[in-house]
mmCIF file of C-alpha atoms in Angstrom:
data_model
loop_
_atom_site.group_PDB
_atom_site.id
_atom_site.type_symbol
_atom_site.label_atom_id
_atom_site.label_comp_id
_atom_site.label_asym_id
_atom_site.label_seq_id
_atom_site.Cartn_x
_atom_site.Cartn_y
_atom_site.Cartn_z
ATOM 1 C CA MET A 1 206.253 101.944 135.277
ATOM 2 C CA TYR A 2 209.364 102.075 132.793
ATOM 3 C CA GLY A 3 208.884 103.457 129.467
ATOM 4 C CA ARG A 4 205.039 104.668 130.361
ATOM 5 C CA LYS A 5 206.250 108.371 129.723
ATOM 6 C CA ALA A 6 207.941 107.908 126.370
ATOM 7 C CA CYS A 7 205.129 105.372 125.115
ATOM 8 C CA GLN A 8 202.671 108.465 126.040
ATOM 9 C CA LEU A 9 205.016 111.400 123.811
ATOM 10 C CA VAL A 10 204.541 108.501 120.900
ATOM 11 C CA LYS A 11 200.956 108.646 120.890
ATOM 12 C CA GLU A 12 200.718 111.960 121.372
ATOM 13 C CA PHE A 13 202.002 112.668 118.026
ATOM 14 C CA VAL A 14 200.256 109.850 116.519
ATOM 15 C CA SER A 15 197.106 111.093 117.751
ATOM 16 C CA SER A 16 197.551 114.182 115.789
ATOM 17 C CA ASP A 17 196.290 114.406 112.354
ATOM 18 C CA SER A 18 198.355 113.648 109.385
ATOM 19 C CA GLY A 19 200.618 116.295 108.419
ATOM 20 C CA GLN A 20 199.392 118.386 111.228
ATOM 21 C CA LEU A 21 201.477 119.355 114.310
ATOM 22 C CA ILE A 22 200.363 119.681 117.903
ATOM 23 C CA VAL A 23 202.567 121.924 120.970
ATOM 24 C CA PHE A 24 205.932 120.318 121.557
ATOM 25 C CA ASN A 25 205.642 118.855 124.560
ATOM 26 C CA ASN A 26 208.770 120.346 126.459
ATOM 27 C CA ASP A 27 207.402 118.998 129.933
ATOM 28 C CA LEU A 28 207.146 115.271 128.824
ATOM 29 C CA PHE A 29 210.128 115.605 126.518
ATOM 30 C CA ALA A 30 212.618 116.465 129.636
ATOM 31 C CA GLN A 31 210.656 114.045 132.008
ATOM 32 C CA VAL A 32 211.476 111.023 129.354
ATOM 33 C CA ILE A 33 215.337 112.295 129.278
ATOM 34 C CA GLU A 34 215.334 112.667 133.203
ATOM 35 C CA GLU A 35 214.102 109.112 133.395
ATOM 36 C CA CYS A 36 216.927 107.686 130.835
ATOM 37 C CA ASP A 37 219.493 109.546 132.847
ATOM 38 C CA GLY A 38 218.509 107.689 136.070
ATOM 39 C CA HIS A 39 218.035 104.326 133.711
ATOM 40 C CA LEU A 40 222.048 105.215 132.803
ATOM 41 C CA LEU A 41 222.710 105.667 136.190
ATOM 42 C CA GLN A 42 221.430 102.548 138.395
ATOM 43 C CA LEU A 43 222.867 100.691 135.044
ATOM 44 C CA GLN A 44 226.123 101.678 135.387
ATOM 45 C CA ALA A 45 226.210 101.371 139.397
ATOM 46 C CA LEU A 46 224.718 97.982 138.366
ATOM 47 C CA LEU A 47 227.639 96.801 136.148
ATOM 48 C CA ARG A 48 230.204 98.541 138.799
ATOM 49 C CA LYS A 49 228.711 96.195 140.997
ATOM 50 C CA MET A 50 229.114 93.382 139.270
ATOM 51 C CA GLN A 51 232.653 94.015 138.149
ATOM 52 C CA VAL A 52 233.637 94.413 141.202
ATOM 53 C CA GLU A 53 232.159 90.743 142.313
ATOM 54 C CA GLY A 54 233.810 89.605 139.595
ATOM 55 C CA SER A 55 230.465 87.825 138.182
ATOM 56 C CA ASP A 56 231.051 87.134 134.546
ATOM 57 C CA ASN A 57 227.954 88.425 132.568
ATOM 58 C CA GLN A 58 227.625 85.763 130.501
ATOM 59 C CA THR A 59 227.170 82.871 132.998
ATOM 60 C CA THR A 60 226.051 84.576 135.989
ATOM 61 C CA LYS A 61 221.930 85.323 136.002
ATOM 62 C CA ASN A 62 221.301 86.862 139.193
ATOM 63 C CA ALA A 63 218.821 89.705 140.346
ATOM 64 C CA ASP A 64 222.051 92.151 139.084
ATOM 65 C CA HIS A 65 222.627 91.027 135.723
ATOM 66 C CA PHE A 66 218.555 91.252 135.446
ATOM 67 C CA GLY A 67 218.367 94.487 136.648
ATOM 68 C CA ALA A 68 221.135 95.615 134.718
ATOM 69 C CA LEU A 69 219.044 94.346 131.245
ATOM 70 C CA ILE A 70 216.234 95.856 132.786
ATOM 71 C CA HIS A 71 217.470 98.932 133.070
ATOM 72 C CA HIS A 72 219.304 98.944 129.428
ATOM 73 C CA LEU A 73 216.097 97.774 127.421
ATOM 74 C CA SER A 74 214.158 100.447 129.349
ATOM 75 C CA LEU A 75 216.781 103.289 128.366
ATOM 76 C CA VAL A 76 216.836 101.955 124.669
ATOM 77 C CA ARG A 77 212.883 102.167 124.588
ATOM 78 C CA ASN A 78 212.942 105.465 125.868
ATOM 79 C CA LYS A 79 215.475 106.899 123.473
ATOM 80 C CA ARG A 80 213.777 104.896 120.386
ATOM 81 C CA CYS A 81 210.493 106.730 121.464
ATOM 82 C CA LEU A 82 212.264 109.936 121.972
ATOM 83 C CA MET A 83 213.940 109.743 118.224
ATOM 84 C CA ALA A 84 210.216 108.694 116.444
ATOM 85 C CA TYR A 85 208.932 111.841 118.423
ATOM 86 C CA VAL A 86 211.500 114.370 117.134
ATOM 87 C CA HIS A 87 211.752 112.571 113.891
ATOM 88 C CA ASN A 88 208.464 112.465 112.992
ATOM 89 C CA ARG A 89 208.084 116.175 113.744
ATOM 90 C CA ALA A 90 210.973 116.901 111.853
ATOM 91 C CA GLU A 91 209.631 115.542 108.935
ATOM 92 C CA VAL A 92 206.145 117.755 109.359
ATOM 93 C CA ILE A 93 208.555 120.595 108.868
ATOM 94 C CA GLN A 94 210.310 119.795 106.069
ATOM 95 C CA ASN A 95 207.208 119.274 104.521
ATOM 96 C CA LEU A 96 205.945 122.682 105.569
ATOM 97 C CA GLY A 97 209.772 123.571 103.840
ATOM 98 C CA TRP A 98 207.977 122.880 100.495
ATOM 99 C CA THR A 99 204.594 124.422 101.174
ATOM 100 C CA ILE A 100 204.975 127.250 103.246
ATOM 101 C CA GLU A 101 207.316 130.405 102.036
ATOM 102 C CA ARG A 102 210.309 131.353 105.043
ATOM 103 C CA VAL A 103 208.257 132.681 107.240
ATOM 104 C CA LEU A 104 205.835 130.282 109.273
ATOM 105 C CA PRO A 105 202.360 131.945 110.118
ATOM 106 C CA GLU A 106 202.328 132.204 113.918
ATOM 107 C CA GLU A 107 199.688 129.545 114.649
ATOM 108 C CA ILE A 108 202.552 126.781 113.234
ATOM 109 C CA GLU A 109 205.378 128.802 114.776
ATOM 110 C CA GLU A 110 203.662 128.751 118.053
ATOM 111 C CA LYS A 111 203.591 124.965 118.199
ATOM 112 C CA LEU A 112 207.289 124.313 117.887
ATOM 113 C CA SER A 113 210.229 124.239 119.683
ATOM 114 C CA SER A 114 213.090 126.698 119.620
ATOM 115 C CA SER A 115 215.531 123.876 117.996
ATOM 116 C CA GLU A 116 212.267 123.208 115.388
ATOM 117 C CA LYS A 117 212.257 126.425 114.178
ATOM 118 C CA GLU A 118 215.972 127.279 113.530
ATOM 119 C CA TYR A 119 215.502 123.750 112.113
ATOM 120 C CA PHE A 120 212.772 124.806 109.603
ATOM 121 C CA LYS A 121 215.040 128.218 109.232
ATOM 122 C CA ASN A 122 218.044 126.380 108.089
ATOM 123 C CA HIS A 123 216.220 123.615 105.949
ATOM 124 C CA SER A 124 214.240 126.376 104.070
ATOM 125 C CA ALA A 125 217.088 128.398 103.507
ATOM 126 C CA THR A 126 219.570 125.586 102.196
ATOM 127 C CA LEU A 127 215.956 124.667 99.536
ATOM 128 C CA GLN A 128 215.884 128.385 98.498
ATOM 129 C CA SER A 129 219.816 128.075 97.601
ATOM 130 C CA TYR A 130 219.549 125.153 96.074
ATOM 131 C CA MET A 131 216.448 126.288 93.911
ATOM 132 C CA SER A 132 218.057 129.482 93.159
ATOM 133 C CA ASP A 133 221.405 127.904 92.157
ATOM 134 C CA LEU A 134 219.160 125.426 89.630
ATOM 135 C CA ASP A 135 217.118 128.806 88.505
ATOM 136 C CA LEU A 136 214.373 126.353 89.083
ATOM 137 C CA ASP A 137 211.320 126.012 91.390
ATOM 138 C CA LEU A 138 211.053 122.972 92.781
ATOM 139 C CA ALA A 139 207.826 123.264 94.877
ATOM 140 C CA VAL A 140 205.763 124.495 91.736
ATOM 141 C CA ASP A 141 203.937 121.251 90.728
ATOM 142 C CA MET A 142 204.141 118.714 93.599
ATOM 143 C CA VAL A 143 202.131 116.580 91.167
ATOM 144 C CA PRO A 144 203.187 116.272 88.087
ATOM 145 C CA PRO A 145 200.533 117.180 85.859
ATOM 146 C CA LYS A 146 198.886 115.174 82.926
ATOM 147 C CA ASP A 147 199.146 117.839 80.137
ATOM 148 C CA PRO A 148 201.649 120.459 79.978
ATOM 149 C CA TYR A 149 198.807 122.684 78.486
ATOM 150 C CA ILE A 150 196.571 124.493 80.685
ATOM 151 C CA LYS A 151 193.669 126.818 79.435
ATOM 152 C CA VAL A 152 193.247 129.595 81.539
ATOM 153 C CA ARG A 153 191.417 133.117 81.538
ATOM 154 C CA VAL A 154 193.033 136.221 81.937
ATOM 155 C CA LEU A 155 191.357 138.647 84.955
ATOM 156 C CA GLU A 156 193.904 141.404 84.684
ATOM 157 C CA GLU A 157 195.451 143.148 81.665
ATOM 158 C CA ILE A 158 198.807 141.904 81.423
ATOM 159 C CA GLY A 159 199.661 143.213 77.652
ATOM 160 C CA ASN A 160 202.271 141.240 75.559
ATOM 161 C CA VAL A 161 204.865 138.677 77.337
ATOM 162 C CA VAL A 162 207.350 136.472 75.979
ATOM 163 C CA LEU A 163 206.659 132.750 77.039
ATOM 164 C CA SER A 164 208.966 130.135 76.806
ATOM 165 C CA ASP A 165 207.425 128.834 72.995
ATOM 166 C CA GLN A 166 205.712 131.707 71.868
ATOM 167 C CA LEU A 167 205.214 135.677 72.006
ATOM 168 C CA ALA A 168 201.344 136.167 73.515
ATOM 169 C CA ASN A 169 199.007 139.182 73.969
ATOM 170 C CA LEU A 170 197.608 138.601 77.703
ATOM 171 C CA ALA A 171 194.492 141.077 77.380
ATOM 172 C CA ARG A 172 191.749 141.021 79.853
ATOM 173 C CA HIS A 173 189.242 138.151 79.289
ATOM 174 C CA ALA A 174 191.207 136.018 76.873
ATOM 175 C CA ILE A 175 190.804 132.712 76.993
ATOM 176 C CA LEU A 176 194.279 131.021 75.912
ATOM 177 C CA PHE A 177 196.021 127.460 76.120
ATOM 178 C CA LEU A 178 199.533 128.208 77.301
ATOM 179 C CA ARG A 179 202.410 125.981 78.745
ATOM 180 C CA ARG A 180 201.517 125.503 82.684
ATOM 181 C CA THR A 181 204.993 126.426 83.960
ATOM 182 C CA ASP A 182 204.172 129.694 81.881
ATOM 183 C CA ALA A 183 200.900 130.861 83.651
ATOM 184 C CA GLU A 184 201.255 129.128 86.692
ATOM 185 C CA GLN A 185 203.342 132.324 88.069
ATOM 186 C CA TYR A 186 200.597 134.852 86.639
ATOM 187 C CA ILE A 187 198.019 132.160 88.336
ATOM 188 C CA SER A 188 199.571 132.355 91.486
ATOM 189 C CA GLN A 189 199.594 136.380 91.126
ATOM 190 C CA GLY A 190 195.811 136.160 90.715
ATOM 191 C CA LEU A 191 196.440 137.630 87.112
ATOM 192 C CA MET A 192 194.848 134.148 85.333
ATOM 193 C CA GLU A 193 192.708 131.501 86.777
ATOM 194 C CA GLU A 194 192.689 127.788 85.434
ATOM 195 C CA LEU A 195 189.679 126.867 83.615
ATOM 196 C CA THR A 196 188.721 122.833 84.021
ATOM 197 C CA GLY A 197 186.383 121.526 82.294
#
């Protein structure tokens, strides 16, 4: 039956966990493209036959007309399934650009096709370029904080530093209220921890 392989591609993506990728199915993807090529050849042959016979596509409803319609609709369905598969994978890859540094972990990279690897590389480079032009890290807080200040404990001796609104002595074991934007760089380096409660 036409479209079964393309439908299987979409089901394969849907069955994976949300936001997770499974290995790109090159074989099935190629089979669907091959099926599309077959539909296109059949459609062109039927349209040529109808044109040679001089039948009017609008009024003549014969086997050739319905055959052409079936091949056309199958071609459109397969293309839509291929596009849905690629588009949804691209969205997951874009999200990785916000959460992972420029280099993909090996366990994720082996799941991508070569074009997806190139897409991730270009997307990450564009994102990094944009953030450096703004001189702002847009990936710091994906969820806006309720309070701009957080309570932190200094884990390692940092010394006197100039923060956005104050000069602070970040001595080991000191507990301070700092702006979230000032503290996050030290938290990510393991020099501070956020205290909750």
